[in-house]
Amino acid sequence: MTRIHRAGALTRTGIVSVLSLALLGLTAPASGAPPTAASPGNAVVLPAATPTASSLRAWPSTDVVRPNETVHFRGRVYLGEARTPAGRGVEVVLMKKTIHDPSWSVVERVTTNANGMFTARDRPTRSITYRLKVSSKNAVAASYSERITVRRRVADRHLNERTRMLWQAGQLGAARTGVRSVRGVDAVYRDHARGMLVRVDKRAGTRTWLVEGKILKKYRKLGGPTGRLGVPVHDQRCGLLEDGCVQRFRGGTLYYSPSAGYSVAYGTGEYTEALAAGLSQRNYREPSVRGSKFNAWAGASTAWCAIFQSWMASASGHEGAVPFRTRFSDFVPALRAEARRVSKPRPGDLALFSFTSSRQPSHVGMVIKAGKKTLRVLDGNTTSGTGSLTRGVFVRERSKHYVLEYYRIDW
């Protein structure tokens, strides 16, 4: 029997008129038998609707960034031959590559607003070539921007210079304050509607950092540059696992993701970035035995205490700092080979525990605080210590008696 595959129903009742069949090259016998194709073959595929043509324009906030600065890309998507601005919800993908990369990697996916505008961002670690793409979704054809090269150069960055740069890119909005000093620190800041700029003067030079987005909202609540977190040490990094963003300050790190919300890790050093990402998962409970989200991320179905430590590193932008292995028995030798063993623990170190009579490693956790006889650690695939057997992510107080070794990570 001849079949007709259609992209959409031609009539409400599904009956195809003789005229429509004639236009499609089909014939309908008078007997009412199913229509047959006029050309060879026993199936006819009706053409789908042609996707709407798209184009986009994008421009960077700067073509020369300083180390640890964010570059912003602002642009607009147009649809059709008349280049009408797109509405809300068209996906735009920011991609990047170096001159040595054979292919493009995805940095961030964003969507347009009601006026077809979008903003994407990246914190490059070297000179990078970028390209933006309109995704071929929702009947919109794919299109690409021109390639944009952003160079990275070590030099001072002053407050007025970066204010002008970001103002022109539409990233700041109206000023909320004048220039204010930070007591006890050679720094000043100015708060705007959509961003706060903090200039920090050091022997190595002058830098001006941007705090923006969800991180800015929490930073203000915690006192901003005059609060416990203090002044920034770099711009935030976004586009991480679960759409996370992380930014480090002199007194600790702020982390945010849409699924987990905010978390803060106080302390000094890069380890606080991983710790803040890990603390965002505190009190998570696996829905079934070995069925945790971290095993799903790793593609594993094993005990996942080590996998969680690797996830913390990746979720904070330090992928590979903690060895990634799907089996704990493979993780231990990798940790011993790649990290530095230390005798006195400090926050951020990984502690290997043994809870068996054989005194072989059976668990790992990150040290939050070291006391004389106990450790406060953040670990996964553990119980809460309240009697429940459900495993998850918890902060635990553990006796040093169970510790076999400590390892310091090169973040």
Short mmCIF file of C-alpha atoms in Angstrom, two decimals:
data_model
loop_
_atom_site.label_atom_id
_atom_site.label_comp_id
_atom_site.label_asym_id
_atom_site.label_seq_id
_atom_site.Cartn_x
_atom_site.Cartn_y
_atom_site.Cartn_z
CA MET A 1 0.00 0.00 0.00
CA THR A 2 1.30 3.46 -0.86
CA ARG A 3 2.05 5.62 2.22
CA ILE A 4 2.16 9.41 2.39
CA HIS A 5 4.45 10.93 5.04
CA ARG A 6 3.52 14.50 5.86
CA ALA A 7 5.28 17.23 7.85
CA GLY A 8 1.85 18.43 9.03
CA ALA A 9 -1.83 17.62 8.44
CA LEU A 10 -3.22 19.03 5.17
CA THR A 11 -6.79 19.19 6.45
CA ARG A 12 -8.46 18.71 9.82
CA THR A 13 -9.99 15.41 8.67
CA GLY A 14 -6.82 14.21 6.96
CA ILE A 15 -8.56 13.91 3.56
CA VAL A 16 -6.37 15.03 0.67
CA SER A 17 -8.19 16.78 -2.13
CA VAL A 18 -7.82 15.67 -5.73
CA LEU A 19 -6.43 19.08 -6.61
CA SER A 20 -3.73 18.84 -3.90
CA LEU A 21 -2.77 15.39 -5.12
CA ALA A 22 -2.49 16.59 -8.67
CA LEU A 23 -0.16 19.39 -7.63
CA LEU A 24 1.99 16.87 -5.78
CA GLY A 25 2.22 14.52 -8.77
CA LEU A 26 -0.20 11.95 -7.34
CA THR A 27 -3.29 10.33 -8.88
CA ALA A 28 -6.40 9.26 -7.02
CA PRO A 29 -8.38 6.39 -8.65
CA ALA A 30 -12.14 6.96 -8.93
CA SER A 31 -12.73 3.76 -7.00
CA GLY A 32 -11.53 5.49 -3.86
CA ALA A 33 -8.43 3.29 -3.62
CA PRO A 34 -5.41 4.85 -1.91
CA PRO A 35 -3.54 7.36 -4.08
CA THR A 36 -0.49 6.21 -6.01
CA ALA A 37 2.63 8.14 -6.89
CA ALA A 38 3.11 9.21 -10.47
CA SER A 39 6.86 8.52 -10.08
CA PRO A 40 8.53 5.22 -9.15
CA GLY A 41 8.54 4.20 -5.50
CA ASN A 42 5.86 3.42 -3.02
CA ALA A 43 6.28 6.36 -0.62
CA VAL A 44 6.05 10.10 -1.03
CA VAL A 45 7.62 12.56 1.43
CA LEU A 46 6.09 16.01 1.44
CA PRO A 47 8.61 18.82 1.88
CA ALA A 48 8.92 20.40 5.32
CA ALA A 49 8.66 24.14 5.82
CA THR A 50 11.83 26.00 4.92
CA PRO A 51 13.59 27.33 8.06
CA THR A 52 13.66 31.11 8.43
CA ALA A 53 16.98 32.58 7.38
CA SER A 54 19.00 34.16 10.19
CA SER A 55 22.01 36.41 10.61
CA LEU A 56 23.74 38.01 13.55
CA ARG A 57 26.05 40.82 14.45
CA ALA A 58 28.30 40.68 17.52
CA TRP A 59 31.04 42.83 18.95
CA PRO A 60 33.41 42.29 21.90
CA SER A 61 33.82 44.61 24.87
CA THR A 62 37.53 44.67 24.03
CA ASP A 63 39.94 42.99 21.65
CA VAL A 64 42.77 43.05 24.21
CA VAL A 65 42.14 41.51 27.65
CA ARG A 66 44.33 41.38 30.71
CA PRO A 67 44.94 38.06 32.49
CA ASN A 68 41.83 36.90 34.40
CA GLU A 69 39.58 39.49 32.76
CA THR A 70 36.26 38.62 31.14
CA VAL A 71 35.46 39.60 27.56
CA HIS A 72 31.78 40.21 26.80
CA PHE A 73 30.12 39.71 23.43
CA ARG A 74 27.00 41.72 22.75
CA GLY A 75 24.95 41.27 19.63
CA ARG A 76 21.61 40.93 17.87
CA VAL A 77 19.99 38.19 15.80
CA TYR A 78 18.02 39.07 12.65
CA LEU A 79 15.48 36.90 10.83
CA GLY A 80 14.36 36.77 7.20
CA GLU A 81 15.54 38.61 4.11
CA ALA A 82 14.29 41.88 5.60
CA ARG A 83 16.63 41.38 8.60
CA THR A 84 13.91 41.85 11.17
CA PRO A 85 15.24 41.66 14.78
CA ALA A 86 14.45 38.28 16.30
CA GLY A 87 12.26 38.02 19.36
CA ARG A 88 12.87 36.21 22.60
CA GLY A 89 14.32 32.71 22.87
CA VAL A 90 16.62 32.24 19.86
CA GLU A 91 19.68 30.27 21.00
CA VAL A 92 23.14 31.68 20.34
CA VAL A 93 26.30 29.63 20.96
CA LEU A 94 29.66 31.21 21.78
CA MET A 95 32.54 29.07 20.49
CA LYS A 96 36.31 29.48 20.64
CA LYS A 97 39.61 28.04 19.41
CA THR A 98 43.30 28.86 19.43
CA ILE A 99 45.45 28.80 16.31
CA HIS A 100 46.55 25.29 17.33
CA ASP A 101 43.05 23.86 17.88
CA PRO A 102 41.66 21.75 15.05
CA SER A 103 38.05 22.37 16.05
CA TRP A 104 35.80 24.80 17.91
CA SER A 105 34.76 24.26 21.52
CA VAL A 106 31.53 25.55 23.06
CA VAL A 107 31.96 28.24 25.73
CA GLU A 108 28.40 29.24 26.54
CA ARG A 109 24.83 28.99 25.25
CA VAL A 110 22.57 32.03 25.67
CA THR A 111 19.19 33.13 24.33
CA THR A 112 17.98 36.40 22.88
CA ASN A 113 15.75 38.84 24.71
CA ALA A 114 12.53 40.36 23.36
CA ASN A 115 14.54 42.67 21.09
CA GLY A 116 16.72 39.90 19.67
CA MET A 117 19.72 41.03 21.75
CA PHE A 118 22.09 38.72 23.59
CA THR A 119 25.22 38.83 25.74
CA ALA A 120 27.80 36.05 26.08
CA ARG A 121 31.10 36.03 27.95
CA ASP A 122 34.34 34.20 28.50
CA ARG A 123 37.46 34.55 30.62
CA PRO A 124 40.24 33.55 28.22
CA THR A 125 43.54 32.15 29.44
CA ARG A 126 45.36 33.02 26.21
CA SER A 127 44.78 34.79 22.91
CA ILE A 128 41.62 33.31 21.41
CA THR A 129 39.56 33.39 18.24
CA TYR A 130 35.80 33.41 18.83
CA ARG A 131 32.77 32.77 16.67
CA LEU A 132 29.06 32.97 17.48
CA LYS A 133 26.41 30.73 15.98
CA VAL A 134 22.64 30.96 15.76
CA SER A 135 21.37 27.45 16.52
CA SER A 136 19.14 25.77 13.97
CA LYS A 137 16.18 25.34 16.33
CA ASN A 138 12.50 26.29 16.25
CA ALA A 139 12.40 26.69 12.44
CA VAL A 140 15.35 29.10 12.45
CA ALA A 141 18.26 28.36 10.10
CA ALA A 142 21.80 28.34 11.49
CA SER A 143 24.14 31.25 10.80
CA TYR A 144 27.56 32.37 11.98
CA SER A 145 29.22 35.63 12.93
CA GLU A 146 32.55 36.72 11.60
CA ARG A 147 35.57 35.46 13.52
CA ILE A 148 36.64 37.71 16.38
CA THR A 149 40.20 37.56 17.71
CA VAL A 150 40.84 38.67 21.29
CA ARG A 151 44.45 39.03 22.35
CA ARG A 152 45.69 38.61 25.92
CA ARG A 153 48.33 41.00 27.21
CA VAL A 154 49.83 41.74 30.63
CA ALA A 155 49.41 45.44 31.49
CA ASP A 156 47.70 47.76 33.96
CA ARG A 157 43.96 48.30 33.78
CA HIS A 158 42.62 51.47 35.40
CA LEU A 159 39.13 52.15 36.68
CA ASN A 160 38.14 54.81 34.16
CA GLU A 161 39.49 52.78 31.25
CA ARG A 162 37.47 49.70 32.11
CA THR A 163 34.41 51.76 32.98
CA ARG A 164 34.44 53.29 29.51
CA MET A 165 35.01 49.90 27.88
CA LEU A 166 32.14 48.16 29.68
CA TRP A 167 29.80 51.13 29.45
CA GLN A 168 30.11 51.08 25.68
CA ALA A 169 29.38 47.34 25.75
CA GLY A 170 26.21 47.94 27.76
CA GLN A 171 27.40 45.93 30.77
CA LEU A 172 27.26 48.47 33.59
CA GLY A 173 24.14 50.60 33.59
CA ALA A 174 23.73 53.75 35.67
CA ALA A 175 26.15 54.48 38.53
CA ARG A 176 24.77 53.71 42.01
CA THR A 177 27.69 55.24 43.90
CA GLY A 178 30.66 57.46 43.37
CA VAL A 179 34.23 56.19 43.70
CA ARG A 180 34.70 54.84 47.23
CA SER A 181 37.83 53.67 49.00
CA VAL A 182 38.26 50.37 50.86
CA ARG A 183 39.70 50.73 54.34
CA GLY A 184 42.94 48.87 54.94
CA VAL A 185 43.39 47.98 51.26
CA ASP A 186 44.87 50.00 48.42
CA ALA A 187 41.65 49.74 46.43
CA VAL A 188 38.64 51.75 45.31
CA TYR A 189 35.29 50.73 43.83
CA ARG A 190 32.26 52.14 42.03
CA ASP A 191 28.93 50.32 41.94
CA HIS A 192 26.64 50.41 38.90
CA ALA A 193 23.18 49.00 38.26
CA ARG A 194 24.51 45.87 36.52
CA GLY A 195 28.10 45.66 37.67
CA MET A 196 30.62 46.73 40.29
CA LEU A 197 34.15 47.71 39.32
CA VAL A 198 36.92 47.34 41.91
CA ARG A 199 40.39 48.79 41.24
CA VAL A 200 43.18 47.11 43.19
CA ASP A 201 46.70 48.55 43.30
CA LYS A 202 49.57 46.16 43.99
CA ARG A 203 53.31 46.09 43.39
CA ALA A 204 52.71 43.98 40.33
CA GLY A 205 50.47 46.67 38.86
CA THR A 206 46.95 48.07 38.82
CA ARG A 207 43.98 45.90 37.93
CA THR A 208 40.26 46.61 37.78
CA TRP A 209 37.91 43.69 38.33
CA LEU A 210 34.24 43.34 37.46
CA VAL A 211 31.61 41.73 39.71
CA GLU A 212 28.34 41.14 37.86
CA GLY A 213 25.21 39.03 37.49
CA LYS A 214 24.02 36.70 40.25
CA ILE A 215 27.42 36.85 41.96
CA LEU A 216 27.05 40.63 42.32
CA LYS A 217 23.67 40.30 44.03
CA LYS A 218 25.09 38.03 46.76
CA TYR A 219 28.34 40.02 47.01
CA ARG A 220 26.40 43.19 47.83
CA LYS A 221 24.43 41.36 50.55
CA LEU A 222 27.69 40.15 52.10
CA GLY A 223 29.08 43.67 52.31
CA GLY A 224 30.89 43.96 48.98
CA PRO A 225 34.55 45.03 49.05
CA THR A 226 34.25 46.10 52.70
CA GLY A 227 32.75 42.78 53.83
CA ARG A 228 34.41 39.53 54.84
CA LEU A 229 35.06 38.44 51.25
CA GLY A 230 37.03 41.61 50.52
CA VAL A 231 38.12 42.74 47.07
CA PRO A 232 38.12 40.45 43.98
CA VAL A 233 41.27 38.77 42.72
CA HIS A 234 39.84 38.19 39.21
CA ASP A 235 36.65 38.44 37.16
CA GLN A 236 34.08 35.67 37.50
CA ARG A 237 34.18 32.58 35.34
CA CYS A 238 30.91 31.22 33.96
CA GLY A 239 29.73 28.50 31.60
CA LEU A 240 30.85 25.78 34.02
CA LEU A 241 29.04 22.55 34.90
CA GLU A 242 25.32 23.10 35.53
CA ASP A 243 25.70 26.66 34.15
CA GLY A 244 27.74 27.57 37.20
CA CYS A 245 29.70 30.79 37.84
CA VAL A 246 32.56 31.22 40.29
CA GLN A 247 34.50 34.27 41.47
CA ARG A 248 37.31 34.43 44.01
CA PHE A 249 37.98 37.27 46.42
CA ARG A 250 40.77 37.84 48.91
CA GLY A 251 38.69 36.31 51.69
CA GLY A 252 37.02 33.45 49.84
CA THR A 253 34.91 32.43 46.84
CA LEU A 254 31.32 32.88 45.71
CA TYR A 255 29.65 30.22 43.55
CA TYR A 256 26.27 30.25 41.86
CA SER A 257 24.33 27.87 39.63
CA PRO A 258 20.62 27.96 38.68
CA SER A 259 20.06 24.49 40.10
CA ALA A 260 21.96 24.83 43.39
CA GLY A 261 21.78 28.55 44.14
CA TYR A 262 24.52 30.36 46.06
CA SER A 263 27.36 29.05 48.19
CA VAL A 264 30.35 30.71 49.77
CA ALA A 265 33.67 29.28 50.95
CA TYR A 266 35.74 31.53 53.18
CA GLY A 267 39.53 31.23 53.12
CA THR A 268 42.47 32.15 50.93
CA GLY A 269 43.65 30.33 47.87
CA GLU A 270 42.30 28.68 44.76
CA TYR A 271 41.03 25.66 46.66
CA THR A 272 38.13 27.83 47.87
CA GLU A 273 36.74 27.81 44.32
CA ALA A 274 36.42 24.02 44.36
CA LEU A 275 35.15 24.08 47.94
CA ALA A 276 32.46 26.64 47.11
CA ALA A 277 31.28 24.50 44.20
CA GLY A 278 31.23 21.47 46.46
CA LEU A 279 29.35 23.25 49.24
CA SER A 280 26.62 24.12 46.74
CA GLN A 281 25.80 20.39 46.78
CA ARG A 282 25.73 20.08 50.57
CA ASN A 283 22.90 17.84 51.81
CA TYR A 284 22.33 16.36 48.35
CA ARG A 285 21.08 12.76 48.71
CA GLU A 286 21.34 10.10 46.04
CA PRO A 287 17.89 8.92 44.89
CA SER A 288 19.01 5.29 44.69
CA VAL A 289 22.07 3.24 45.56
CA ARG A 290 24.92 4.29 43.22
CA GLY A 291 22.40 6.44 41.36
CA SER A 292 23.86 9.84 42.23
CA LYS A 293 24.05 12.76 39.79
CA PHE A 294 27.83 12.56 40.13
CA ASN A 295 27.92 8.98 38.91
CA ALA A 296 25.70 10.07 36.02
CA TRP A 297 28.20 12.84 35.23
CA ALA A 298 31.07 10.36 35.30
CA GLY A 299 29.25 7.60 33.44
CA ALA A 300 29.79 5.26 36.37
CA SER A 301 27.79 3.18 38.83
CA THR A 302 30.35 2.75 41.60
CA ALA A 303 31.19 4.22 45.00
CA TRP A 304 31.50 7.91 44.17
CA CYS A 305 33.45 9.69 46.94
CA ALA A 306 36.43 10.28 44.59
CA ILE A 307 34.17 11.12 41.66
CA PHE A 308 32.64 13.90 43.77
CA GLN A 309 36.08 15.42 44.42
CA SER A 310 36.76 15.39 40.66
CA TRP A 311 33.35 16.97 40.05
CA MET A 312 34.18 19.78 42.50
CA ALA A 313 37.33 20.58 40.56
CA SER A 314 35.56 20.54 37.19
CA ALA A 315 32.56 22.52 38.45
CA SER A 316 34.89 25.33 39.58
CA GLY A 317 36.91 25.50 36.36
CA HIS A 318 39.82 23.33 37.53
CA GLU A 319 39.16 20.28 35.40
CA GLY A 320 41.95 17.74 35.83
CA ALA A 321 43.35 19.22 39.06
CA VAL A 322 41.90 16.24 40.94
CA PRO A 323 42.46 12.94 39.09
CA PHE A 324 39.31 11.67 37.40
CA ARG A 325 38.77 7.92 37.74
CA THR A 326 35.50 6.02 37.81
CA ARG A 327 36.80 3.45 40.29
CA PHE A 328 38.21 4.32 43.71
CA SER A 329 40.89 1.63 43.36
CA ASP A 330 42.21 3.51 40.30
CA PHE A 331 41.84 6.93 41.91
CA VAL A 332 44.16 6.25 44.83
CA PRO A 333 47.33 5.50 42.79
CA ALA A 334 46.54 8.42 40.48
CA LEU A 335 46.23 10.79 43.44
CA ARG A 336 49.50 9.51 44.89
CA ALA A 337 51.25 10.03 41.57
CA GLU A 338 49.84 13.48 40.72
CA ALA A 339 49.46 15.28 44.07
CA ARG A 340 52.02 16.13 46.77
CA ARG A 341 51.84 14.20 50.01
CA VAL A 342 51.99 16.34 53.15
CA SER A 343 52.16 15.52 56.84
CA LYS A 344 50.22 18.47 58.26
CA PRO A 345 46.82 19.10 56.66
CA ARG A 346 45.42 22.49 55.78
CA PRO A 347 42.12 23.53 54.17
CA GLY A 348 41.84 22.28 50.58
CA ASP A 349 43.94 19.16 51.09
CA LEU A 350 42.46 15.75 50.31
CA ALA A 351 42.47 13.19 53.11
CA LEU A 352 42.52 9.47 52.40
CA PHE A 353 40.65 7.55 55.10
CA SER A 354 40.53 3.90 56.03
CA PHE A 355 37.45 2.62 57.78
CA THR A 356 38.49 -1.03 57.47
CA SER A 357 40.67 -3.29 59.58
CA SER A 358 43.08 -3.74 56.66
CA ARG A 359 44.07 -0.06 56.87
CA GLN A 360 43.73 0.29 53.11
CA PRO A 361 42.24 3.50 51.61
CA SER A 362 38.45 3.32 51.50
CA HIS A 363 37.28 6.96 51.38
CA VAL A 364 38.38 10.49 50.47
CA GLY A 365 37.23 13.96 51.53
CA MET A 366 38.36 17.60 51.30
CA VAL A 367 39.64 19.21 54.47
CA ILE A 368 37.71 22.32 55.50
CA LYS A 369 39.31 22.75 58.92
CA ALA A 370 41.99 20.81 60.79
CA GLY A 371 41.89 20.53 64.56
CA LYS A 372 44.20 18.72 66.96
CA LYS A 373 42.36 15.41 66.84
CA THR A 374 39.61 15.90 64.29
CA LEU A 375 39.02 17.14 60.76
CA ARG A 376 36.04 18.91 59.29
CA VAL A 377 35.68 17.56 55.77
CA LEU A 378 33.36 17.81 52.80
CA ASP A 379 32.79 14.43 51.22
CA GLY A 380 30.44 12.61 48.93
CA ASN A 381 29.01 9.10 49.02
CA THR A 382 28.75 9.32 52.78
CA THR A 383 25.95 9.30 55.33
CA SER A 384 24.90 12.36 57.28
CA GLY A 385 25.98 10.96 60.64
CA THR A 386 22.42 11.23 62.00
CA GLY A 387 21.57 7.54 61.68
CA SER A 388 20.15 7.68 58.16
CA LEU A 389 21.70 5.20 55.73
CA THR A 390 20.99 7.38 52.70
CA ARG A 391 24.22 8.54 51.11
CA GLY A 392 24.89 11.99 49.79
CA VAL A 393 27.12 15.07 50.19
CA PHE A 394 27.72 16.21 53.76
CA VAL A 395 30.12 18.12 55.98
CA ARG A 396 31.42 15.69 58.60
CA GLU A 397 33.64 15.82 61.66
CA ARG A 398 36.04 12.90 61.45
CA SER A 399 38.75 11.60 63.76
CA LYS A 400 42.32 11.86 62.49
CA HIS A 401 42.71 8.28 63.68
CA TYR A 402 41.12 7.12 60.42
CA VAL A 403 43.39 9.18 58.16
CA LEU A 404 46.07 7.37 56.19
CA GLU A 405 47.53 10.18 54.10
CA TYR A 406 47.05 13.85 53.14
CA TYR A 407 47.56 15.22 49.63
CA ARG A 408 47.89 18.82 48.43
CA ILE A 409 46.37 19.67 45.05
CA ASP A 410 48.03 21.96 42.54
CA TRP A 411 45.00 24.07 41.64
#
